[in-house]
Short mmCIF file of the C-alpha atoms (twelve columns), coordinates in Angstrom:
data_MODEL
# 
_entry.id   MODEL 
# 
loop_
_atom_site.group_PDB 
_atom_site.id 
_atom_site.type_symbol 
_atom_site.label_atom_id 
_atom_site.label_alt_id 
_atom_site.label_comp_id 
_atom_site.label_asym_id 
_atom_site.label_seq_id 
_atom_site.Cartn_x 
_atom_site.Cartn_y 
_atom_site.Cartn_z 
_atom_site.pdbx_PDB_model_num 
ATOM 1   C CA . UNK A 1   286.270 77.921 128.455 1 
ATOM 2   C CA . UNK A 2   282.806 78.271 129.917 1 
ATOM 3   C CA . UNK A 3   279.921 76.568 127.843 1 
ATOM 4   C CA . UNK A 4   276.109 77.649 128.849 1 
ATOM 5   C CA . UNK A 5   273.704 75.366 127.470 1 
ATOM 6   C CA . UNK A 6   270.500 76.787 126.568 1 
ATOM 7   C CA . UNK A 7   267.893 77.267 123.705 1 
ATOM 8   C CA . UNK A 8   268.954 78.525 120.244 1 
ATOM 9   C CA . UNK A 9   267.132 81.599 121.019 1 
ATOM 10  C CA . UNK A 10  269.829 82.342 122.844 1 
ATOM 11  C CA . UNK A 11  272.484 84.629 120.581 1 
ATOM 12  C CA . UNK A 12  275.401 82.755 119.640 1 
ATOM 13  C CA . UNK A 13  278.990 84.592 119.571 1 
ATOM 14  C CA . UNK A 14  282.289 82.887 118.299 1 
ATOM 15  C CA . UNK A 15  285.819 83.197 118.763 1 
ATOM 16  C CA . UNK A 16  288.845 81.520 118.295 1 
ATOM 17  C CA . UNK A 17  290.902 80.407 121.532 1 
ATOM 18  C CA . UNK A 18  294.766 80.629 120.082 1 
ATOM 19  C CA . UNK A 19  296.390 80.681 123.096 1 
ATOM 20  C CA . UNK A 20  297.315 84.557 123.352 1 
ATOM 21  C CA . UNK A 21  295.254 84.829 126.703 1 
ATOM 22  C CA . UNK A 22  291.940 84.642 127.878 1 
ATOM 23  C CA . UNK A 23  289.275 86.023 125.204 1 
ATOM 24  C CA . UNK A 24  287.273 88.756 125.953 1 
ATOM 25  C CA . UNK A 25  283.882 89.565 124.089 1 
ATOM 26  C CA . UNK A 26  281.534 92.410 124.550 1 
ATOM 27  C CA . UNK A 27  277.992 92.600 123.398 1 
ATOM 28  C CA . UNK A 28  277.334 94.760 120.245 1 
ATOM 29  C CA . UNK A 29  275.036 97.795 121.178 1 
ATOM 30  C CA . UNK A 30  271.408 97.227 120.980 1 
ATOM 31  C CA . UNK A 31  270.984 99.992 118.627 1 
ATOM 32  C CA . UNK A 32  272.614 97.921 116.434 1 
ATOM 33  C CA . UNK A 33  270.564 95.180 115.992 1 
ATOM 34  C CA . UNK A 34  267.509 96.179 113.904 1 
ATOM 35  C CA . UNK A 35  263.666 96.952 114.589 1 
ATOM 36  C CA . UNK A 36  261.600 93.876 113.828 1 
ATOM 37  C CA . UNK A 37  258.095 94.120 113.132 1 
ATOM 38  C CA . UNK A 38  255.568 91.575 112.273 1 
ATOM 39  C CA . UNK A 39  251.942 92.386 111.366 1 
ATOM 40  C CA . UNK A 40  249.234 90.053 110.443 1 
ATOM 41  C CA . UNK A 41  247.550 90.200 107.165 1 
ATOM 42  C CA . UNK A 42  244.039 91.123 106.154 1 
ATOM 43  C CA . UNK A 43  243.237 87.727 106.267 1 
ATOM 44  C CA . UNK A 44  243.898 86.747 109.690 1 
ATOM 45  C CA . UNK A 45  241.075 85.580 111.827 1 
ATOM 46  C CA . UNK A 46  240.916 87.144 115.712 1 
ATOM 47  C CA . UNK A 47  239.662 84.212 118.066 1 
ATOM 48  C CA . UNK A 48  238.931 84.688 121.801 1 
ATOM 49  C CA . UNK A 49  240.243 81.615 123.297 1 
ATOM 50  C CA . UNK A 50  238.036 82.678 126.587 1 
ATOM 51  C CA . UNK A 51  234.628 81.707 124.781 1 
ATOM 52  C CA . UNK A 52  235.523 79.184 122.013 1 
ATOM 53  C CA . UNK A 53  232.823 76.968 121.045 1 
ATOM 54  C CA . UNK A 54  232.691 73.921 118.649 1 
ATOM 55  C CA . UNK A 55  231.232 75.176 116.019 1 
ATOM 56  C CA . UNK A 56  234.659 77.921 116.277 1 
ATOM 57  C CA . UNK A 57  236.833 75.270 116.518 1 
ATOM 58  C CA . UNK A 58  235.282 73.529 113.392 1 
ATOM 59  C CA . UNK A 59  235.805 76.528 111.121 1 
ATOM 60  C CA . UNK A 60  239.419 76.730 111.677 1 
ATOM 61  C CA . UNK A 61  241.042 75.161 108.227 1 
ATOM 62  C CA . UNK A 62  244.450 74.133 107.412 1 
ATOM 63  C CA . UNK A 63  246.685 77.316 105.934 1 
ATOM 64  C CA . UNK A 64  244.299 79.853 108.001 1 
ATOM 65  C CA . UNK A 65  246.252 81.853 109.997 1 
ATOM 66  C CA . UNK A 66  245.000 82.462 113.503 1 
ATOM 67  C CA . UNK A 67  245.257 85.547 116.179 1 
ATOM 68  C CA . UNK A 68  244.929 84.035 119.475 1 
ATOM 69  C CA . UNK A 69  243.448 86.276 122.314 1 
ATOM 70  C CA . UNK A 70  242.755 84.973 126.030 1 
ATOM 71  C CA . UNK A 71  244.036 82.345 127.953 1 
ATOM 72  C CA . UNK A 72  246.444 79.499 127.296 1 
ATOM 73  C CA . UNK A 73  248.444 77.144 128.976 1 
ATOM 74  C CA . UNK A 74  252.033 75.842 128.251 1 
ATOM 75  C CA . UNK A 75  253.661 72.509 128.634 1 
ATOM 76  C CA . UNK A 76  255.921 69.903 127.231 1 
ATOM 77  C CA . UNK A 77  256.971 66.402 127.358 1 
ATOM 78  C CA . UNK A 78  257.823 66.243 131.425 1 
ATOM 79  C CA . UNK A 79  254.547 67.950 132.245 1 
ATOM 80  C CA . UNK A 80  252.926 65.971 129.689 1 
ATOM 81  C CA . UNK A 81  253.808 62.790 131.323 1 
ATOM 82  C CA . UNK A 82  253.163 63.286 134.790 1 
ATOM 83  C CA . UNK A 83  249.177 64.620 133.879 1 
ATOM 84  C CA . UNK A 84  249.084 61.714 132.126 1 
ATOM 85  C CA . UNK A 85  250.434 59.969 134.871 1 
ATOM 86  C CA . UNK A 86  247.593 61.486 137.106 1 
ATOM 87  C CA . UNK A 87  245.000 60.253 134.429 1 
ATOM 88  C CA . UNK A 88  246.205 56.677 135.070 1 
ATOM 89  C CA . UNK A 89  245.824 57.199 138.750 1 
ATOM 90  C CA . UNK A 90  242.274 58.282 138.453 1 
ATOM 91  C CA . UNK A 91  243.453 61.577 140.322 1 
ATOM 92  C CA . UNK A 92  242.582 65.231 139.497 1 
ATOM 93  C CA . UNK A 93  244.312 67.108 137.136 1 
ATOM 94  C CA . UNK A 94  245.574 70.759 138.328 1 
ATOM 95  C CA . UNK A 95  243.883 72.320 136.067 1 
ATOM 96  C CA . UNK A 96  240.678 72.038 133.778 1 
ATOM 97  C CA . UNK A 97  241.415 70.349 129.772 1 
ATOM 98  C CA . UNK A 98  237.787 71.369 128.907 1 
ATOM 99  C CA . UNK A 99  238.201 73.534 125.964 1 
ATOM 100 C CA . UNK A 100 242.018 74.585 126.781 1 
ATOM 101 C CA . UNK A 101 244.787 75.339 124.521 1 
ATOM 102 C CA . UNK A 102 248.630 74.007 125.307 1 
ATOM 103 C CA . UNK A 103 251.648 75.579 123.993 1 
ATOM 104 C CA . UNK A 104 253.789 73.280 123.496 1 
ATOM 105 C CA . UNK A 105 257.095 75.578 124.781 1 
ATOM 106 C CA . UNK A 106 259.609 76.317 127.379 1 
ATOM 107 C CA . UNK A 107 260.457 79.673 127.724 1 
ATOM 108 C CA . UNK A 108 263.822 81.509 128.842 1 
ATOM 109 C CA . UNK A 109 264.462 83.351 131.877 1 
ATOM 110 C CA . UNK A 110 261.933 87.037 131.465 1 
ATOM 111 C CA . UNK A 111 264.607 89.583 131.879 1 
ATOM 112 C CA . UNK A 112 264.017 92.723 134.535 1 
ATOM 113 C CA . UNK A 113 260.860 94.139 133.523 1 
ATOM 114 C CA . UNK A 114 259.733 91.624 131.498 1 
ATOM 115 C CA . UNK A 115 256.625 89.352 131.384 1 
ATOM 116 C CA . UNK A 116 258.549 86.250 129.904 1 
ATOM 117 C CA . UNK A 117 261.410 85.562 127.986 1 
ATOM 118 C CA . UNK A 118 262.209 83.985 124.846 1 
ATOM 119 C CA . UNK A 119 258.915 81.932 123.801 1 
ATOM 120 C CA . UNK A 120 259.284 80.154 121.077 1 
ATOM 121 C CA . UNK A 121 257.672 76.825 120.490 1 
ATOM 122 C CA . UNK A 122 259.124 73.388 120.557 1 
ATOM 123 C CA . UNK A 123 258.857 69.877 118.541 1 
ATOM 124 C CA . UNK A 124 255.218 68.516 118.499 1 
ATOM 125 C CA . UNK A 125 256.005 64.885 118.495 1 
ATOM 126 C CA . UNK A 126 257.628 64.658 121.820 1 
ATOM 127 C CA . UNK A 127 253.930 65.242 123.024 1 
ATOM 128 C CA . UNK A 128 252.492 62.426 120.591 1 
ATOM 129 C CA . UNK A 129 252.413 59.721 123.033 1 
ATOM 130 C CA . UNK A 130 250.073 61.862 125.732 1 
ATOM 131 C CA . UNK A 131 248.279 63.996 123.774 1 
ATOM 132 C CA . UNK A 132 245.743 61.860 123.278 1 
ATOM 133 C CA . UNK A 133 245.316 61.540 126.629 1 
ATOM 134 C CA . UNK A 134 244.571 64.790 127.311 1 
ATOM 135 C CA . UNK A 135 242.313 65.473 123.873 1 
ATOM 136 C CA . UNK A 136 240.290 62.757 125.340 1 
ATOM 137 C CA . UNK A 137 239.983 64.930 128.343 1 
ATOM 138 C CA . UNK A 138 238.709 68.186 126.688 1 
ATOM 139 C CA . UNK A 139 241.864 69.646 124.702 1 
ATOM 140 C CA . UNK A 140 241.098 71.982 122.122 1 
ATOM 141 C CA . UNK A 141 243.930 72.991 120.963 1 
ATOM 142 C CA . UNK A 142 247.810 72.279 120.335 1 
ATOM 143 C CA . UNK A 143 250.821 74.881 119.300 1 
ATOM 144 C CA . UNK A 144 254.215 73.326 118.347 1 
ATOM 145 C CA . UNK A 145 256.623 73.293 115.014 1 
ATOM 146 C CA . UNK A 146 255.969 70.031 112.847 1 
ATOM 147 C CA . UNK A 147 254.154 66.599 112.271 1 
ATOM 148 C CA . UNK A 148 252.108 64.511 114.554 1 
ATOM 149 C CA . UNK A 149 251.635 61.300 114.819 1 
ATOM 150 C CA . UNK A 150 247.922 59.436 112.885 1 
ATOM 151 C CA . UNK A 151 247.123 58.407 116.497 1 
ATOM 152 C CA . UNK A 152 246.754 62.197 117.521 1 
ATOM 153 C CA . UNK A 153 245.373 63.013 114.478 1 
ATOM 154 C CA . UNK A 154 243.055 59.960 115.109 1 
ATOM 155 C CA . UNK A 155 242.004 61.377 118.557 1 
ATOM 156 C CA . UNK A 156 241.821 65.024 116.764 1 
ATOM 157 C CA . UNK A 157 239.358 63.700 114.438 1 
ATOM 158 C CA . UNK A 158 237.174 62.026 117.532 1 
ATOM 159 C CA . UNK A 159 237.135 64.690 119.737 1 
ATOM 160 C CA . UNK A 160 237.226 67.966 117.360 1 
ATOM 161 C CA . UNK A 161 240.395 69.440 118.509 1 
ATOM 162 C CA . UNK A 162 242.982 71.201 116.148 1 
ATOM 163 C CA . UNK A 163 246.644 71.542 116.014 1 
ATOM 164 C CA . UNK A 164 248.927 74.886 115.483 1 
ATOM 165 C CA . UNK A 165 251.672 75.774 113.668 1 
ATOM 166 C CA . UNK A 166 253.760 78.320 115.664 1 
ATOM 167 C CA . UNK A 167 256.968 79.909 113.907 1 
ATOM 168 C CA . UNK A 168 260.165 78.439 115.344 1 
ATOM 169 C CA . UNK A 169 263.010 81.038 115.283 1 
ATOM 170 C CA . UNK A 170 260.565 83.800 116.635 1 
ATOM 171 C CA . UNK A 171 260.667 83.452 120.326 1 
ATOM 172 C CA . UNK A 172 261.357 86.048 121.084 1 
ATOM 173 C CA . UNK A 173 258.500 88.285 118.592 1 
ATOM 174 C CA . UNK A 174 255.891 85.444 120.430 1 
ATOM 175 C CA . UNK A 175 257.138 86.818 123.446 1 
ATOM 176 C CA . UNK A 176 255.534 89.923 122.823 1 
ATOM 177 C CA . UNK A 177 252.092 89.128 122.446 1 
ATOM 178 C CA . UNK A 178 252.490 87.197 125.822 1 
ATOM 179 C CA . UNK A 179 250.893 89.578 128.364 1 
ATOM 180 C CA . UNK A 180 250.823 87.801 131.456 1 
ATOM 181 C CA . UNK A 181 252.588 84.189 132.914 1 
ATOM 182 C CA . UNK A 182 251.737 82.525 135.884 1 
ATOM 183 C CA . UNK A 183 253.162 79.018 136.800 1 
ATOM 184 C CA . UNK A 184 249.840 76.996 137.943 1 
ATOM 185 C CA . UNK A 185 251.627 73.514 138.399 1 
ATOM 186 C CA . UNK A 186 255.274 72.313 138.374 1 
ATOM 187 C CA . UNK A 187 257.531 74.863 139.343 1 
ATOM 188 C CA . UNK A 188 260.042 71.913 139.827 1 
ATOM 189 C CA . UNK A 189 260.532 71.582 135.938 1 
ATOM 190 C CA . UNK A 190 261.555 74.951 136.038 1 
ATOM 191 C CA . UNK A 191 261.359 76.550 132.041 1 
ATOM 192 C CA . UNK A 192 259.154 73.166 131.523 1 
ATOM 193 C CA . UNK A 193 256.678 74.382 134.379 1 
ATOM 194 C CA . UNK A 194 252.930 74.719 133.363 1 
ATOM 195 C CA . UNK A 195 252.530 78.371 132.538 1 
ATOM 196 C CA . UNK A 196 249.192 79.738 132.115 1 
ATOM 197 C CA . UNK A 197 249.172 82.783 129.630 1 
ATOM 198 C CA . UNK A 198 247.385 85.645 128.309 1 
ATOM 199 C CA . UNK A 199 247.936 85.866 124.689 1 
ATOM 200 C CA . UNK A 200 247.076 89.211 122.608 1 
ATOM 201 C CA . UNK A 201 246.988 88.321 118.667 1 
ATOM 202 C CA . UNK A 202 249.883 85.334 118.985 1 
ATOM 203 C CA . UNK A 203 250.015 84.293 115.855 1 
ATOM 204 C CA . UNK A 204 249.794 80.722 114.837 1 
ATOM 205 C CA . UNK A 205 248.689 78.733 111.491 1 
ATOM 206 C CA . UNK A 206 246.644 75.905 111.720 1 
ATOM 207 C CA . UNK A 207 248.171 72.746 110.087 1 
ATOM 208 C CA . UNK A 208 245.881 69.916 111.022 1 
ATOM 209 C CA . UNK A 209 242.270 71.024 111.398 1 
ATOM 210 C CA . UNK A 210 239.080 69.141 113.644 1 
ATOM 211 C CA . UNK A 211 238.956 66.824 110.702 1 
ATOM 212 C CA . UNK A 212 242.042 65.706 110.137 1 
ATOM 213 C CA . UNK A 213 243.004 68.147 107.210 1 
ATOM 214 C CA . UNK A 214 246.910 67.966 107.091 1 
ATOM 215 C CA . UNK A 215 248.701 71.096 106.016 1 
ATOM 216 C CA . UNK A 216 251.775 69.068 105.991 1 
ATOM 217 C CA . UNK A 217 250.077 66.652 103.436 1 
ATOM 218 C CA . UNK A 218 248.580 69.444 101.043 1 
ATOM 219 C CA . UNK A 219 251.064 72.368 101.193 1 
ATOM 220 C CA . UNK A 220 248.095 74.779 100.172 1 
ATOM 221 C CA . UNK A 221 247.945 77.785 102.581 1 
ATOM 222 C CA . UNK A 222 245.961 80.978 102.753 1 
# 
């Protein structure tokens, strides 16, 4: 029996082992697995995350859906903790905060041909304890599935950043508004590397807004 561990994203087959011999599976045709297409509706704001200014950031309101265009970086709780770790040290960071946007998200292996793989974003709150950190330092912006803690929020509120709502289950539809990947710092952590993207129209909902509006707490989106 061979077991590979990897992300739900991953496609899942069963089978029962009954002891008639070794199992054999195929993959199903690709034709057979459906077209899947996503468009945004008429109410979807286009940012440019290249020249984002306060007074853009302060706009964005809980339930707004939001087409991301630019550049982004990626990173999750190892990353996290060893810029935070720098912080401490009074060292430089590898990269600038000011005004930058962090997915939280490690993506799969980019097949031949492919810019990434699999993108889809991870849980928020294993970012909670250095986030604020980093807001402190310039962060805009956060993408990741569910809550945060009140200190984030707290630092959110101080320093007028926001935080995303990115649709779990959909790596790999993200995946193709991901244009270009670079790794920029920490190829050791390997998926958990920091990536820095360029995003066309990635779609993302804001849940907590510059002021501390909660989504999550109101349950009224546009």
């Amino acid at each position: 029996v061979c077991m590979i561990p990897n992300c739900a994203a991953t496609r899942h087959a069963h089978f029962v082992l009954d002891g008639s011999g070794p199992a054999a599976l195929e993959a199903p045709p690709l034709d057979a697995y459906p077209e899947i297409v996503w468009e945004a509706g008429p109410s979807a704001r286009r940012v440019n995350l290249d020249t984002l200014t306060p007074e853009d950031v302060q706009s964005w309101k809980p339930g707004e859906t939001v087409l991301l265009n630019g550049k982004m970086l990626t990173g999750r709780d190892a990353a996290h903790k060893r810029l935070c770790e720098l912080v401490a040290q009074g060292k430089e960071l590898p990269m600038d905060m000011e005004n930058a946007i962090i997915y939280f998200v490690g993506p799969t292996p980019a097949k031949p041909g492919e810019v990434i793989g699999s993108a889809g974003p991870t849980t928020a709150y294993r970012m909670d304890a250095y986030s604020p950190t980093l807001i402190g330092l310039g962060l805009t912006g956060m993408i990741g599935k569910g809550k945060r803690n009140a200190d984030v929020v707290d630092a959110m509120k101080e320093c007028g950043a926001v935080y995303f709502g990115a649709i779990g289950g959909c790596g790999a539809l993200l995946s193709r508004c991901i244009k270009k990947a670079e790794i920029i710092a920490y190829e050791d952590l390997g998926a958990e590397a920091i990536r820095r993207l360029e995003v066309e129209n990635f779609p993302v909902v804001v849940i907590i807004d510059s002021e501390g509006n909660n989504l999550y707490e109101t349950g009224k989106a546009n």
